[in-house]
Amino acid sequence: MSANLFCFSRLPFRTKAKIRLWLGVGIAMVGLCVALLSFRLGEWPEPSFMTGFYVGTGGGLLGSGIVTAVRMGIYLRDAERARKAELEEMDERNRFIQMRSAQAAIWVLVGAVYLAIVVTSLSPALFLATVTLIWVLIGALILLLASYCICRYLY
Amino acid sequence: MQNCIQELRRAHRITQEELADAVDVTRQTIISLENGRYNASLLLAHKIARYFGLTIEQVFYFEED
């Protein structure tokens, strides 16, 4: 995740690698904190589910943060690998494919949430889930629109 | 848009990897260019033409030309 941050920036690759290394360390620490939060879930009605959520996402963040930090450390020490990574990142065709893929993925996600709303609304017992998903979809669409406007302004 | 990158590369006896390194792209991009599956940006077209010592029009052309 943080390995692709600033990929459109004109900063030197070495600077980007340093920023991403520290971001990786930060994300790993956040992941560790989130995983440790699972020990404070006694008051939740479904502690086992939330424990799994916190441990799973915290572990994922921890792992991805460590991998990012290690990769960036390797790039800072090995100029040849850094050059290859920079080429992969700055290659115009790769960027074009990434942008098109991200665009398609966003619309697939929005469609999937809408489908989930339609499915959960068929059962009265899932009313709360339906309302939650509707608010999630509305929030996601607002964020999508805001991100789009900000990116249009920046780029 | 068509191009004669493959012919130029073979005439100069260079590999796709070497050409990719010289113009700061990946080998996959050179492959896609040669297969006509991707159209280079103006900057990339300029870099490739300059590498071979030619003009952009001598490397890239429209099919009906």
CSV table of C-alpha atoms in Angstrom, one decimal:
chain,number,residue,atom,x,y,z
A,1,MET,CA,0.0,0.0,0.0
A,2,SER,CA,2.5,2.6,1.1
A,3,ALA,CA,5.0,1.2,-1.5
A,4,ASN,CA,3.0,3.1,-4.2
A,5,LEU,CA,2.5,6.3,-2.4
A,6,PHE,CA,3.8,9.4,-4.2
A,7,CYS,CA,4.3,7.3,-7.3
A,8,PHE,CA,3.1,10.3,-9.4
A,9,SER,CA,5.3,12.7,-7.5
A,10,ARG,CA,8.4,14.1,-9.2
A,11,LEU,CA,10.5,13.5,-6.0
A,12,PRO,CA,13.7,11.6,-6.6
A,13,PHE,CA,13.2,7.9,-6.1
A,14,ARG,CA,15.6,7.8,-3.2
A,15,THR,CA,13.6,10.4,-1.3
A,16,LYS,CA,10.4,8.5,-2.0
A,17,ALA,CA,12.0,5.3,-0.7
A,18,LYS,CA,13.0,7.0,2.5
A,19,ILE,CA,9.5,8.4,3.0
A,20,ARG,CA,7.9,5.0,2.3
A,21,LEU,CA,10.3,3.3,4.6
A,22,TRP,CA,9.2,5.4,7.6
A,23,LEU,CA,5.6,5.1,6.5
A,24,GLY,CA,6.0,1.3,6.5
A,25,VAL,CA,7.4,1.5,10.0
A,26,GLY,CA,4.4,3.7,11.0
A,27,ILE,CA,1.9,1.3,9.5
A,28,ALA,CA,3.5,-1.7,11.1
A,29,MET,CA,3.2,0.1,14.5
A,30,VAL,CA,-0.4,1.0,13.8
A,31,GLY,CA,-1.0,-2.6,12.9
A,32,LEU,CA,0.6,-3.8,16.2
A,33,CYS,CA,-1.6,-1.4,18.2
A,34,VAL,CA,-4.7,-2.5,16.4
A,35,ALA,CA,-3.9,-6.2,17.0
A,36,LEU,CA,-3.3,-5.4,20.7
A,37,LEU,CA,-6.7,-3.7,20.9
A,38,SER,CA,-8.3,-7.1,20.6
A,39,PHE,CA,-7.4,-7.7,24.3
A,40,ARG,CA,-9.7,-4.8,25.3
A,41,LEU,CA,-12.9,-6.2,23.8
A,42,GLY,CA,-14.6,-7.7,26.8
A,43,GLU,CA,-17.5,-5.3,26.6
A,44,TRP,CA,-18.4,-6.1,22.9
A,45,PRO,CA,-21.5,-8.2,22.4
A,46,GLU,CA,-19.6,-10.4,19.9
A,47,PRO,CA,-16.0,-10.3,21.2
A,48,SER,CA,-14.8,-13.3,19.1
A,49,PHE,CA,-15.8,-11.6,15.8
A,50,MET,CA,-14.3,-8.3,16.7
A,51,THR,CA,-11.2,-10.0,18.1
A,52,GLY,CA,-10.8,-11.7,14.7
A,53,PHE,CA,-11.3,-8.4,12.9
A,54,TYR,CA,-8.7,-6.6,15.0
A,55,VAL,CA,-6.2,-9.3,15.0
A,56,GLY,CA,-6.6,-10.0,11.3
A,57,THR,CA,-6.4,-6.3,10.1
A,58,GLY,CA,-3.7,-5.5,12.6
A,59,GLY,CA,-1.7,-8.5,11.5
A,60,GLY,CA,-2.1,-7.5,7.9
A,61,LEU,CA,-1.0,-3.9,8.6
A,62,LEU,CA,1.9,-5.2,10.6
A,63,GLY,CA,3.0,-7.5,7.9
A,64,SER,CA,2.6,-5.1,5.0
A,65,GLY,CA,4.3,-2.3,7.0
A,66,ILE,CA,7.3,-4.6,7.7
A,67,VAL,CA,7.5,-5.8,4.1
A,68,THR,CA,7.4,-2.2,2.7
A,69,ALA,CA,10.1,-1.0,5.2
A,70,VAL,CA,12.4,-3.9,4.3
A,71,ARG,CA,11.8,-3.4,0.5
A,72,MET,CA,12.6,0.3,0.7
A,73,GLY,CA,15.6,-0.5,2.8
A,74,ILE,CA,16.9,-2.8,0.1
A,75,TYR,CA,16.3,-0.1,-2.6
A,76,LEU,CA,18.2,2.4,-0.5
A,77,ARG,CA,21.2,0.0,-0.3
A,78,ASP,CA,21.1,-1.5,-3.9
A,79,ALA,CA,21.2,1.0,-6.7
A,80,GLU,CA,20.5,-1.5,-9.4
A,81,ARG,CA,17.3,-2.8,-7.8
A,82,ALA,CA,16.3,0.8,-7.0
A,83,ARG,CA,16.6,1.7,-10.7
A,84,LYS,CA,14.6,-1.4,-11.7
A,85,ALA,CA,11.9,-0.5,-9.2
A,86,GLU,CA,11.9,3.1,-10.3
A,87,LEU,CA,11.5,2.0,-13.9
A,88,GLU,CA,8.5,-0.2,-13.0
A,89,GLU,CA,6.9,2.6,-11.1
A,90,MET,CA,7.5,5.4,-13.7
A,91,ASP,CA,6.8,3.3,-16.8
A,92,GLU,CA,4.0,5.1,-18.7
A,93,ARG,CA,2.3,2.0,-19.8
A,94,ASN,CA,2.3,0.6,-16.2
A,95,ARG,CA,0.8,3.9,-14.9
A,96,PHE,CA,-1.9,3.8,-17.6
A,97,ILE,CA,-2.8,0.2,-16.7
A,98,GLN,CA,-2.8,1.0,-12.9
A,99,MET,CA,-5.1,4.0,-13.4
A,100,ARG,CA,-7.5,2.2,-15.6
A,101,SER,CA,-7.6,-0.8,-13.2
A,102,ALA,CA,-8.1,1.4,-10.1
A,103,GLN,CA,-11.0,3.2,-11.9
A,104,ALA,CA,-12.7,-0.2,-12.8
A,105,ALA,CA,-12.1,-1.5,-9.3
A,106,ILE,CA,-13.8,1.5,-7.7
A,107,TRP,CA,-16.9,1.0,-9.8
A,108,VAL,CA,-16.9,-2.7,-9.1
A,109,LEU,CA,-16.7,-2.0,-5.3
A,110,VAL,CA,-19.6,0.5,-5.5
A,111,GLY,CA,-21.6,-2.0,-7.5
A,112,ALA,CA,-20.9,-4.8,-5.0
A,113,VAL,CA,-22.0,-2.6,-2.1
A,114,TYR,CA,-25.2,-1.7,-3.9
A,115,LEU,CA,-25.9,-5.4,-4.6
A,116,ALA,CA,-25.3,-6.2,-1.0
A,117,ILE,CA,-27.9,-3.6,0.0
A,118,VAL,CA,-30.4,-5.1,-2.4
A,119,VAL,CA,-29.8,-8.6,-1.1
A,120,THR,CA,-29.9,-7.7,2.6
A,121,SER,CA,-33.1,-5.6,2.1
A,122,LEU,CA,-34.9,-8.8,1.1
A,123,SER,CA,-34.9,-10.0,4.7
A,124,PRO,CA,-36.5,-7.9,7.5
A,125,ALA,CA,-34.1,-9.4,10.0
A,126,LEU,CA,-31.2,-7.7,8.2
A,127,PHE,CA,-32.8,-4.2,8.4
A,128,LEU,CA,-29.9,-2.8,10.5
A,129,ALA,CA,-27.3,-4.3,8.1
A,130,THR,CA,-29.2,-2.7,5.1
A,131,VAL,CA,-29.3,0.7,6.7
A,132,THR,CA,-25.6,0.5,7.6
A,133,LEU,CA,-24.7,-0.5,4.1
A,134,ILE,CA,-26.7,2.4,2.7
A,135,TRP,CA,-24.9,4.8,4.8
A,136,VAL,CA,-21.6,3.2,3.9
A,137,LEU,CA,-22.4,3.5,0.2
A,138,ILE,CA,-23.5,7.2,0.5
A,139,GLY,CA,-20.3,7.9,2.5
A,140,ALA,CA,-18.1,6.1,-0.1
A,141,LEU,CA,-19.7,7.9,-3.0
A,142,ILE,CA,-19.2,11.3,-1.3
A,143,LEU,CA,-15.5,10.4,-0.6
A,144,LEU,CA,-15.2,9.2,-4.2
A,145,LEU,CA,-16.5,12.4,-5.6
A,146,ALA,CA,-14.4,14.5,-3.2
A,147,SER,CA,-11.2,12.5,-4.1
A,148,TYR,CA,-11.9,12.8,-7.8
A,149,CYS,CA,-12.4,16.6,-7.5
A,150,ILE,CA,-9.2,17.0,-5.4
A,151,CYS,CA,-7.1,14.8,-7.8
A,152,ARG,CA,-8.5,16.8,-10.8
A,153,TYR,CA,-7.4,20.0,-9.1
A,154,LEU,CA,-4.0,18.7,-8.1
A,155,TYR,CA,-3.1,17.0,-11.5
B,1,MET,CA,-0.5,3.9,-35.2
B,2,GLN,CA,2.3,1.6,-36.5
B,3,ASN,CA,6.0,1.7,-35.9
B,4,CYS,CA,9.2,0.1,-37.1
B,5,ILE,CA,10.9,-0.3,-33.7
B,6,GLN,CA,11.4,-4.0,-34.1
B,7,GLU,CA,13.1,-3.6,-37.5
B,8,LEU,CA,15.3,-0.7,-36.2
B,9,ARG,CA,16.2,-2.7,-33.1
B,10,ARG,CA,17.3,-5.7,-35.1
B,11,ALA,CA,19.2,-3.6,-37.5
B,12,HIS,CA,21.1,-2.1,-34.6
B,13,ARG,CA,21.5,-5.5,-33.0
B,14,ILE,CA,20.1,-4.5,-29.6
B,15,THR,CA,17.8,-6.4,-27.3
B,16,GLN,CA,14.4,-5.2,-26.1
B,17,GLU,CA,16.0,-4.9,-22.6
B,18,GLU,CA,18.7,-2.7,-23.8
B,19,LEU,CA,16.3,-0.4,-25.7
B,20,ALA,CA,14.0,-0.3,-22.6
B,21,ASP,CA,16.9,0.7,-20.4
B,22,ALA,CA,18.0,3.4,-22.8
B,23,VAL,CA,14.6,5.1,-23.0
B,24,ASP,CA,13.6,4.5,-19.3
B,25,VAL,CA,10.7,2.1,-19.8
B,26,THR,CA,10.1,-1.6,-19.0
B,27,ARG,CA,10.7,-4.4,-21.5
B,28,GLN,CA,7.0,-5.1,-21.5
B,29,THR,CA,6.4,-1.6,-22.8
B,30,ILE,CA,8.8,-2.2,-25.7
B,31,ILE,CA,7.1,-5.5,-26.4
B,32,SER,CA,3.7,-3.8,-26.4
B,33,LEU,CA,4.9,-1.1,-28.7
B,34,GLU,CA,6.4,-3.6,-31.2
B,35,ASN,CA,3.1,-5.6,-31.2
B,36,GLY,CA,1.1,-2.5,-31.7
B,37,ARG,CA,-0.9,-3.0,-28.5
B,38,TYR,CA,0.2,0.3,-27.0
B,39,ASN,CA,0.8,3.8,-28.4
B,40,ALA,CA,3.7,5.6,-27.0
B,41,SER,CA,3.4,9.1,-25.5
B,42,LEU,CA,5.0,12.0,-27.3
B,43,LEU,CA,7.9,12.0,-24.8
B,44,LEU,CA,8.6,8.3,-25.3
B,45,ALA,CA,8.3,8.5,-29.0
B,46,HIS,CA,10.8,11.3,-29.0
B,47,LYS,CA,13.2,9.3,-26.8
B,48,ILE,CA,13.0,6.3,-29.1
B,49,ALA,CA,13.4,8.3,-32.3
B,50,ARG,CA,16.4,10.2,-30.8
B,51,TYR,CA,18.0,6.9,-29.6
B,52,PHE,CA,18.0,5.6,-33.2
B,53,GLY,CA,19.0,9.0,-34.6
B,54,LEU,CA,15.8,9.4,-36.6
B,55,THR,CA,12.7,11.7,-36.5
B,56,ILE,CA,9.5,10.6,-34.9
B,57,GLU,CA,7.8,10.3,-38.3
B,58,GLN,CA,10.5,7.9,-39.5
B,59,VAL,CA,9.8,5.6,-36.5
B,60,PHE,CA,6.0,6.0,-36.0
B,61,TYR,CA,3.4,6.3,-38.8
B,62,PHE,CA,-0.3,5.9,-39.4
B,63,GLU,CA,-1.4,2.8,-41.2
B,64,GLU,CA,-2.9,4.7,-44.1
B,65,ASP,CA,0.4,6.6,-44.8
